[in-house]
Amino acid sequence: MFPAGPPSHSLLRLPLLQLLLLVVQAVGRGLGRASPAGGPLEDVVIERYHIPRACPREVQMGDFVRYHYNGTFEDGKKFDSSYDRNTLVAIVVGVGRLITGMDRGLMGMCVNERRRLIVPPHLGYGSIGLAGLIPPDATLYFDVVLLDVWNKEDTVQVSTLLRPPHCPRMVQDGDFVRYHYNGTLLDGTSFDTSYSKGGTYDTYVGSGWLIKGMDQGLLGMCPGERRKIIIPPFLAYGEKGYGTVIPPQASLVFHVLLIDVHNPKDAVQLETLELPPGCVRRAGAGDFMRYHYNGSLMDGTLFDSSYSRNHTYNTYIGQGYIIPGMDQGLQGACMGERRRITIPPHLAYGENGTGDKIPGSAVLIFNVHVIDFHNPADVVEIRTLSRPSETCNETTKLGDFVRYHYNCSLLDGTQLFTSHDYGAPQEATLGANKVIEGLDTGLQGMCVGERRQLIVPPHLAHGESGARGVPGSAVLLFEVELVSREDGLPTGYLFVWHKDPPANLFEDMDLNKDGEVPPEEDPEKTIGDMFQNQDRNQDGKITVDELKLKSDEDEERVHEEL
């Protein structure tokens, strides 16, 4: 796109022949030398030997036209040609500035139309002729091609070729736009294109950076919209033209694709696409959030996606770890919410952009799905779903042995683990560090038969590293049902050491080193019912394969939430 030039309504400087045409008018009717029928011509003969398919407008009296021509006599001898001078004729028609025959012959003509005009003497230079150039009573033959037509009453003509279904905003004065364009003259001659420059044309609208016609033609455009904009010369480069590519008094045609638009005063725009029911907490500065996103430019070009990496984006919000617009746009979101965040460039990557996918001054659009968030100060959230109808006099406490059923999932509903897959309740001793801290806390104070929902932040679960099947920094949702509770340790279940157990438990208990431990071999260390529990095959002896610590049994029963 070329810089704006001062518009002008004055005419071009004409070549010698045109100056003569303005002065010399046909005098007297005179007789024509010949006609196609053999007699004198009464009027101009028009042969339209090339008519373009599209003709948005035809020449009318008072229009300003630009055309090329060859002028010959009946015998084919050339007396004048605009091609020889490499200068188009640019003039107003129908107001006496041309010979009458040319004025009439141009009427109704379309751009790119070609005509052959036969002008009798009385509509040309009559019985006087033009000294040294046109003899008296000469019939003139013109081959004409029309290249441009406009009128001083014309305005910018805008045609919408494609309008996107979603239009977040339209161009206004003062906006900064990025667009692609192809620029041609009215006859289709190309003079410039942004596509060959490897980037969009970026500029302010309505601030004098563009020609007036383009300033007007871009107003009201939506990102992704395609327009055809026809600009008359006095709203383009006027009588001077521009360089060697835009002639004087040239109408311009632009095919424009708007990539994006923003205003330096714009803030982040939020649009809620899906809001889950029961949102009791919204994200705030200092929260740690896990979310998925698709990032695109305003014209729909995708530049990044967390889904392609099969991993959420995890970060603190409101603390400068992400671009300012995203920091703002994620606050106030609910878990499970889907929202569209539109970020102007001054709150994203600015006029320089980043990498090879985000150009300078680009508006960014993120479609975000919030998976979960938490705060390092969060505690376990406990909600009672149901209680048993009978009176509950005792609730679980530290040191109790409990059995419970559970379902464990992520907050987006992804199922992780369930005790029902093992056909038996999960077992744990509260406070014995056998389950994650948040679950240990959530199971306390329960009645047998009670059902609870527990929301466990990651620092009370599996932390930022996660576990097998559990993503890092994941908030966990448990639904638990207490099946039974017993005070302290259950009868006959395992051996108890008041200090750390020996490195090799079996060898330490096998006093005579015969590979077997009968009850009488360790009367002081062995409790009868515990011995019976570890004697798996009930043969009165414990072998090394039968002896297991509770922690060993837990490892065999793979419950990743524990």
XYZ file of C-alpha atoms in Angstrom:
562
model
C 0.000 0.000 0.000
C 1.331 3.387 -0.979
C 1.186 6.426 1.290
C -1.676 8.839 0.929
C -1.308 11.684 -1.551
C -3.195 14.957 -1.697
C -6.461 14.444 -3.596
C -7.196 16.699 -6.560
C -10.062 17.363 -8.950
C -8.073 19.149 -11.684
C -7.529 17.634 -15.152
C -4.366 16.150 -16.528
C -2.091 18.108 -18.809
C -3.178 17.021 -22.283
C -0.976 16.186 -25.305
C -0.961 18.496 -28.313
C -3.724 16.684 -30.200
C -6.043 16.779 -27.233
C -5.476 20.488 -26.759
C -6.434 20.948 -30.368
C -9.490 18.763 -29.874
C -10.598 21.003 -27.034
C -10.321 24.095 -29.189
C -11.368 22.957 -32.656
C -15.023 21.908 -32.886
C -16.769 20.621 -35.971
C -17.926 23.472 -38.207
C -20.670 22.871 -40.758
C -22.038 19.482 -41.617
C -19.973 18.849 -44.757
C -20.104 15.631 -46.724
C -18.469 12.379 -45.695
C -16.045 10.699 -48.009
C -17.521 7.279 -47.640
C -19.818 5.138 -45.577
C -20.205 1.403 -45.131
C -23.296 1.597 -47.384
C -21.579 3.764 -49.975
C -23.383 7.003 -49.038
C -22.510 9.823 -46.658
C -22.755 9.079 -42.904
C -25.356 10.864 -40.810
C -24.071 9.712 -37.426
C -21.246 7.848 -35.767
C -21.048 4.170 -36.632
C -20.189 2.060 -33.541
C -18.837 -1.470 -33.802
C -18.531 -3.149 -30.354
C -16.084 -5.922 -31.154
C -15.161 -6.797 -27.550
C -17.664 -6.528 -24.704
C -16.540 -7.648 -21.204
C -18.758 -10.054 -19.289
C -19.024 -7.761 -16.273
C -20.011 -4.147 -16.773
C -20.735 -2.511 -13.405
C -21.252 0.885 -15.034
C -21.417 2.508 -18.484
C -20.066 5.870 -19.594
C -22.558 8.713 -19.252
C -22.432 12.376 -20.093
C -20.222 14.225 -17.631
C -18.117 11.195 -16.701
C -14.361 11.380 -16.540
C -12.770 8.685 -18.725
C -9.338 7.310 -19.491
C -8.853 5.455 -22.777
C -6.371 4.461 -25.445
C -7.012 4.866 -29.171
C -5.579 4.552 -32.661
C -6.876 7.068 -35.260
C -6.734 6.278 -39.021
C -8.237 7.424 -42.274
C -10.361 5.254 -44.554
C -7.281 3.950 -46.345
C -5.752 2.809 -43.049
C -3.182 5.559 -42.777
C -2.637 6.483 -39.129
C -2.944 10.116 -38.180
C -2.671 9.795 -34.376
C -2.296 7.259 -31.543
C -2.226 7.537 -27.768
C -0.131 4.375 -27.724
C 2.644 6.137 -29.609
C 2.777 8.777 -26.903
C 2.420 6.146 -24.149
C -0.168 8.439 -22.579
C -3.825 7.701 -21.989
C -6.473 10.235 -22.866
C -8.010 11.482 -19.610
C -10.950 13.805 -20.119
C -14.604 14.553 -19.329
C -17.026 13.337 -22.009
C -20.234 14.891 -23.258
C -19.399 18.485 -22.352
C -17.843 19.657 -25.639
C -14.216 18.917 -24.869
C -14.004 16.254 -27.570
C -15.133 16.181 -31.182
C -18.818 15.389 -31.300
C -18.253 12.001 -32.906
C -15.943 10.863 -30.088
C -18.314 12.215 -27.425
C -21.126 10.169 -28.931
C -18.993 7.107 -29.609
C -17.901 6.751 -25.993
C -21.402 6.845 -24.511
C -22.523 3.580 -22.896
C -19.038 2.100 -23.058
C -17.816 -0.376 -20.375
C -14.358 -0.592 -18.892
C -12.224 -2.949 -21.025
C -14.690 -2.698 -23.892
C -13.193 -2.229 -27.370
C -14.989 -0.277 -30.051
C -14.411 0.810 -33.633
C -15.884 4.233 -34.317
C -16.469 5.687 -37.785
C -16.883 9.448 -37.423
C -18.269 11.407 -40.405
C -16.669 14.794 -41.190
C -19.512 16.882 -39.797
C -18.993 15.137 -36.425
C -15.223 15.435 -36.702
C -13.250 18.318 -38.190
C -15.697 19.211 -40.978
C -14.768 21.007 -44.179
C -11.891 22.830 -42.549
C -9.966 19.862 -41.183
C -6.896 20.356 -39.011
C -3.943 21.978 -40.698
C -1.160 19.550 -41.471
C -2.939 16.634 -39.814
C -6.592 16.179 -40.811
C -7.654 17.091 -44.383
C -11.028 18.752 -44.998
C -14.110 16.527 -45.128
C -12.221 13.534 -43.689
C -14.023 10.524 -42.276
C -12.143 9.333 -39.172
C -11.738 5.782 -37.871
C -10.949 5.177 -34.193
C -10.105 1.935 -32.375
C -10.828 2.672 -28.705
C -10.363 0.690 -25.459
C -11.846 2.171 -22.277
C -9.701 1.735 -19.162
C -11.400 3.869 -16.526
C -14.573 5.817 -15.824
C -15.680 7.853 -12.826
C -17.710 10.853 -11.881
C -17.055 13.668 -9.438
C -20.219 12.581 -7.595
C -18.850 9.058 -7.060
C -18.245 7.661 -3.611
C -16.275 4.644 -2.450
C -17.991 1.467 -3.623
C -17.821 -1.438 -1.193
C -18.847 -5.017 -2.036
C -18.714 -7.732 0.637
C -17.402 -10.931 -0.944
C -17.266 -13.040 2.228
C -18.440 -12.251 5.736
C -17.558 -14.644 8.579
C -20.401 -15.981 10.746
C -18.793 -14.657 13.930
C -17.913 -10.951 14.071
C -16.461 -9.982 17.471
C -16.017 -6.364 16.395
C -16.012 -4.077 13.350
C -13.431 -1.547 12.214
C -13.881 2.005 13.504
C -11.879 5.193 13.161
C -8.801 5.073 15.361
C -8.468 1.284 15.181
C -5.266 -0.478 14.228
C -5.800 -3.031 11.475
C -3.812 -5.776 9.799
C -4.967 -6.796 6.342
C -3.917 -8.344 3.058
C -4.789 -6.765 -0.274
C -4.455 -6.972 -4.032
C -4.524 -3.571 -5.737
C -5.486 -3.118 -9.403
C -6.580 -0.392 -11.732
C -10.164 -0.461 -12.941
C -9.160 -2.432 -16.048
C -7.564 -5.141 -13.887
C -3.929 -4.052 -14.214
C -2.177 -5.018 -10.968
C -0.106 -2.331 -9.291
C 0.569 -3.748 -5.806
C -0.108 -6.667 -3.455
C 0.692 -7.351 0.195
C 0.920 -11.099 -0.426
C 4.246 -10.685 -2.237
C 5.743 -8.875 0.760
C 5.453 -11.772 3.189
C 3.289 -9.908 5.667
C 0.100 -7.969 6.212
C -0.294 -4.235 5.770
C -0.553 -2.790 9.278
C -1.848 0.703 9.949
C -4.271 2.957 11.781
C -7.636 3.758 10.209
C -8.968 7.309 10.025
C -5.724 8.914 11.107
C -4.333 10.056 7.752
C -2.066 7.071 7.229
C -4.151 5.801 4.289
C -5.712 7.346 1.197
C -9.157 8.668 2.043
C -10.986 6.027 0.047
C -9.286 3.171 1.887
C -9.976 4.842 5.225
C -13.661 4.807 4.272
C -13.670 1.364 2.656
C -12.302 -0.440 5.712
C -14.919 0.894 8.136
C -17.342 -1.712 9.427
C -15.201 -4.681 8.359
C -15.069 -7.821 10.482
C -11.937 -9.922 10.996
C -11.901 -12.588 8.293
C -14.128 -10.524 5.992
C -13.267 -10.107 2.298
C -14.221 -6.934 0.464
C -13.885 -5.340 -2.925
C -13.303 -1.600 -2.564
C -13.455 0.697 -5.615
C -12.002 4.155 -4.986
C -12.391 7.123 -7.382
C -9.204 9.095 -8.117
C -10.105 12.128 -6.023
C -10.206 9.815 -2.967
C -6.984 8.093 -4.039
C -3.948 9.645 -5.755
C -5.762 12.227 -7.882
C -4.235 13.998 -10.873
C -0.657 13.181 -9.902
C -0.973 9.421 -9.557
C 1.785 7.574 -7.767
C 5.135 6.782 -9.319
C 5.026 4.724 -12.480
C 2.393 2.223 -11.321
C -0.655 4.422 -10.708
C -1.449 6.839 -13.542
C -3.016 10.254 -12.983
C -6.782 10.274 -12.468
C -6.875 6.508 -11.909
C -9.660 4.686 -10.116
C -8.313 1.980 -7.807
C -9.722 -1.438 -6.943
C -8.662 -3.261 -3.771
C -9.532 -6.820 -2.820
C -9.040 -6.783 0.958
C -8.911 -9.541 3.567
C -9.036 -8.190 7.120
C -6.873 -10.256 9.450
C -7.527 -8.485 12.728
C -8.437 -5.187 14.357
C -7.893 -3.651 17.751
C -7.753 -0.307 19.450
C -4.911 0.817 21.714
C -7.570 1.415 24.369
C -8.958 -2.118 24.156
C -9.125 -4.329 27.230
C -9.377 -8.109 27.395
C -12.710 -9.380 26.104
C -14.321 -12.386 27.812
C -17.079 -14.597 26.467
C -18.443 -17.492 28.520
C -19.055 -20.471 26.237
C -20.073 -23.003 28.894
C -20.580 -22.497 32.616
C -20.974 -25.626 34.748
C -23.724 -25.557 37.391
C -22.886 -25.104 41.040
C -19.846 -22.861 40.714
C -19.020 -22.053 44.330
C -15.528 -20.757 43.798
C -13.885 -18.636 41.105
C -10.190 -18.400 40.321
C -8.246 -15.455 41.693
C -4.718 -14.078 41.664
C -2.308 -16.479 43.312
C -4.210 -19.630 42.334
C -2.468 -22.430 40.490
C -4.516 -23.467 37.457
C -4.514 -26.348 34.990
C -6.269 -25.631 31.713
C -6.469 -26.660 28.082
C -6.552 -24.132 25.265
C -6.612 -23.541 21.531
C -4.866 -20.310 20.521
C -5.680 -18.652 17.203
C -5.303 -15.356 15.429
C -8.371 -13.267 14.723
C -8.762 -14.716 11.207
C -8.921 -18.224 12.663
C -5.304 -19.268 12.052
C -4.326 -21.709 14.823
C -0.929 -20.958 16.349
C -0.868 -23.262 19.391
C -2.882 -25.873 21.274
C -2.357 -27.696 24.556
C -4.460 -30.559 23.202
C -1.775 -31.311 20.595
C 0.632 -31.978 23.466
C -1.928 -34.081 25.361
C -1.118 -32.091 28.474
C -2.717 -29.199 30.290
C -0.967 -25.872 30.673
C -0.187 -25.457 34.365
C 0.666 -22.108 35.912
C 0.002 -19.562 38.621
C -2.361 -16.801 37.518
C -2.203 -13.132 38.361
C 1.502 -13.287 39.145
C 3.158 -12.475 35.809
C 3.997 -15.994 34.676
C 1.876 -15.637 31.527
C 1.048 -12.751 29.178
C -0.911 -9.985 30.942
C -4.080 -10.564 28.918
C -4.220 -14.236 29.857
C -3.437 -13.389 33.478
C -6.510 -11.161 33.474
C -8.685 -13.433 31.364
C -8.382 -16.503 33.585
C -9.358 -14.764 36.794
C -12.961 -15.227 37.814
C -13.262 -18.546 35.972
C -15.000 -21.580 37.445
C -13.692 -25.123 37.410
C -14.919 -26.780 34.235
C -15.787 -23.452 32.586
C -15.143 -22.887 28.895
C -14.493 -19.295 27.890
C -13.166 -17.320 24.943
C -10.487 -14.746 25.792
C -9.641 -12.089 23.194
C -6.386 -10.292 23.944
C -5.213 -7.116 22.165
C -1.524 -7.062 21.208
C -0.499 -4.542 23.876
C -1.588 -7.171 26.443
C -0.024 -10.039 24.482
C 3.171 -9.950 22.405
C 3.015 -6.332 21.210
C 4.162 -4.945 17.901
C 7.063 -7.412 17.609
C 5.091 -10.635 18.032
C 6.974 -13.795 18.923
C 8.433 -16.707 16.997
C 7.215 -17.447 13.500
C 3.558 -18.033 14.371
C 2.489 -14.859 16.161
C 3.103 -11.768 14.006
C 3.586 -8.272 15.319
C 0.490 -6.373 16.504
C -1.573 -9.579 16.486
C -4.810 -9.966 18.428
C -4.902 -13.401 20.092
C -7.980 -15.510 20.779
C -7.859 -18.341 23.295
C -10.636 -20.886 23.722
C -9.947 -22.134 27.238
C -11.253 -25.092 29.233
C -10.441 -24.737 32.942
C -9.713 -28.190 34.334
C -9.033 -27.231 37.950
C -7.292 -24.712 40.157
C -6.197 -24.483 43.748
C -4.319 -22.246 46.093
C -1.298 -23.342 48.139
C -3.298 -22.300 51.219
C -6.289 -24.523 50.329
C -7.509 -27.191 52.732
C -9.602 -30.257 51.977
C -13.156 -29.337 51.053
C -15.627 -31.726 52.700
C -19.271 -32.005 51.757
C -21.566 -34.565 53.350
C -23.689 -36.326 50.750
C -25.677 -38.537 53.138
C -25.692 -39.755 56.729
C -27.144 -42.956 58.178
C -30.645 -42.634 59.612
C -29.691 -44.186 62.944
C -27.934 -42.195 65.636
C -24.148 -41.952 65.215
C -22.393 -41.845 68.586
C -18.857 -42.544 67.391
C -16.983 -41.073 64.454
C -13.618 -41.882 62.975
C -10.467 -40.447 64.532
C -6.722 -40.735 64.252
C -5.545 -44.267 64.966
C -8.813 -45.889 63.877
C -8.753 -48.732 61.410
C -11.338 -48.025 58.724
C -12.809 -49.744 55.698
C -14.345 -47.596 53.005
C -15.419 -47.550 49.401
C -14.323 -44.729 47.152
C -14.450 -43.313 43.652
C -11.572 -41.012 42.666
C -11.681 -38.671 39.654
C -10.292 -35.419 38.336
C -12.492 -32.348 38.539
C -13.317 -32.566 34.824
C -14.951 -35.934 35.486
C -12.083 -38.167 34.336
C -12.340 -41.374 36.384
C -9.047 -42.464 37.953
C -9.634 -45.220 40.520
C -12.436 -46.953 42.363
C -12.428 -49.525 45.164
C -15.262 -51.348 43.413
C -12.725 -52.646 40.888
C -11.155 -54.715 43.697
C -14.337 -56.292 45.030
C -13.640 -55.171 48.613
C -13.443 -51.938 50.567
C -10.145 -50.144 50.949
C -8.524 -50.434 54.379
C -6.412 -47.874 56.210
C -5.304 -46.793 59.623
C -5.942 -43.088 59.994
C -2.863 -41.069 60.781
C -0.474 -43.867 59.839
C 0.629 -42.196 56.583
C -0.876 -44.992 54.525
C -3.097 -42.746 52.440
C -2.581 -39.288 50.984
C -2.853 -36.553 53.566
C -6.023 -35.038 52.130
C -7.868 -38.360 52.121
C -6.626 -39.084 55.655
C -8.124 -35.749 56.750
C -11.360 -36.254 54.856
C -12.020 -39.650 56.386
C -11.891 -38.319 59.944
C -15.080 -37.463 61.824
C -17.217 -39.841 59.717
C -20.026 -42.101 60.819
C -20.299 -45.654 59.527
C -22.570 -45.503 56.478
C -21.855 -41.825 55.840
C -21.066 -40.660 52.302
C -18.853 -37.660 51.621
C -17.432 -35.702 48.716
C -13.835 -34.616 49.223
C -11.933 -32.109 47.077
C -8.227 -32.569 47.748
C -5.709 -29.958 46.504
C -2.502 -31.378 45.006
C -0.241 -30.351 47.903
C -2.388 -32.682 50.041
C -2.462 -35.358 47.327
C 0.268 -36.265 44.819
C 1.851 -32.820 44.407
C 3.268 -31.324 41.256
C 4.804 -34.627 40.117
C 1.580 -36.631 40.234
C 1.553 -40.429 40.387
C 0.819 -43.300 38.046
C -2.447 -42.334 36.395
C -2.600 -38.998 38.233
C -1.407 -35.827 36.444
C 0.934 -33.447 38.189
C -0.679 -30.646 40.244
C -4.079 -32.322 39.921
C -6.946 -31.559 42.277
C -8.676 -34.842 43.159
C -12.353 -35.467 43.756
C -13.270 -38.372 46.055
C -16.664 -39.812 46.842
C -16.176 -41.984 49.908
C -18.503 -44.207 51.922
C -17.411 -45.463 55.350
C -18.119 -49.189 55.668
C -16.680 -49.865 59.152
C -14.393 -48.508 61.812
C -12.474 -50.085 64.707
C -10.580 -48.441 67.510
C -6.827 -48.700 67.134
C -5.304 -51.604 65.228
C -7.530 -54.554 64.246
C -7.189 -57.798 66.167
C -4.904 -60.436 64.681
C -3.764 -58.455 61.678
C -0.051 -57.733 61.821
C 3.082 -57.559 63.914
C 3.797 -54.410 65.878
C 7.225 -52.913 66.535
C 7.570 -49.916 68.783
C 10.751 -49.059 66.937
C 11.753 -49.482 63.293
C 11.441 -53.129 62.210
C 14.679 -55.101 61.573
C 16.188 -54.972 58.091
C 15.450 -58.689 57.572
C 12.362 -59.494 59.600
C 12.209 -63.210 58.977
C 15.888 -63.880 59.762
C 15.568 -61.910 62.974
C 12.584 -64.019 64.079
C 14.062 -67.352 62.937
C 16.217 -67.894 66.020
C 17.514 -71.381 65.134
C 17.954 -70.537 61.469
C 16.007 -73.569 60.270
C 13.886 -71.550 57.862
C 10.742 -71.800 60.005
C 9.254 -69.789 62.885
C 6.917 -71.797 65.207
C 5.055 -69.908 67.971
C 7.336 -71.206 70.703
C 10.460 -69.946 68.950
C 9.509 -66.290 69.593
C 7.193 -66.199 72.609
C 8.042 -62.659 73.604
C 7.777 -61.004 70.211
C 4.878 -62.907 68.777
C 1.265 -62.292 69.620
C -0.806 -65.367 69.118
C -3.565 -64.003 67.019
C -1.099 -62.067 64.843
C 0.869 -65.264 64.341
C -2.299 -66.983 63.228
C -2.979 -64.184 60.770
C 0.461 -64.456 59.162
C 0.317 -68.271 59.073
C -1.502 -68.136 55.757
C -1.837 -71.886 55.168
C -2.566 -72.648 58.856
C 0.168 -75.278 59.130
C 1.389 -73.934 62.465
C 4.486 -72.307 60.948
C 5.302 -69.038 59.142
C 7.498 -69.190 56.073
C 9.284 -66.265 54.431
C 6.644 -66.172 51.663
C 3.843 -65.886 54.224
C 5.315 -63.089 56.328
C 4.318 -59.661 55.088
C 4.193 -56.199 56.582
C 1.052 -54.163 56.063
C 3.063 -51.837 53.796
C 4.028 -54.846 51.664
C 0.381 -55.809 51.290
C -0.476 -52.235 50.288
C 2.079 -52.332 47.496
C 0.567 -55.542 46.154
C -2.881 -53.907 46.080
C -2.259 -51.064 43.649
C -4.409 -48.114 44.727
C -2.742 -45.099 43.246
C -4.690 -42.630 45.345
C -3.097 -44.041 48.510
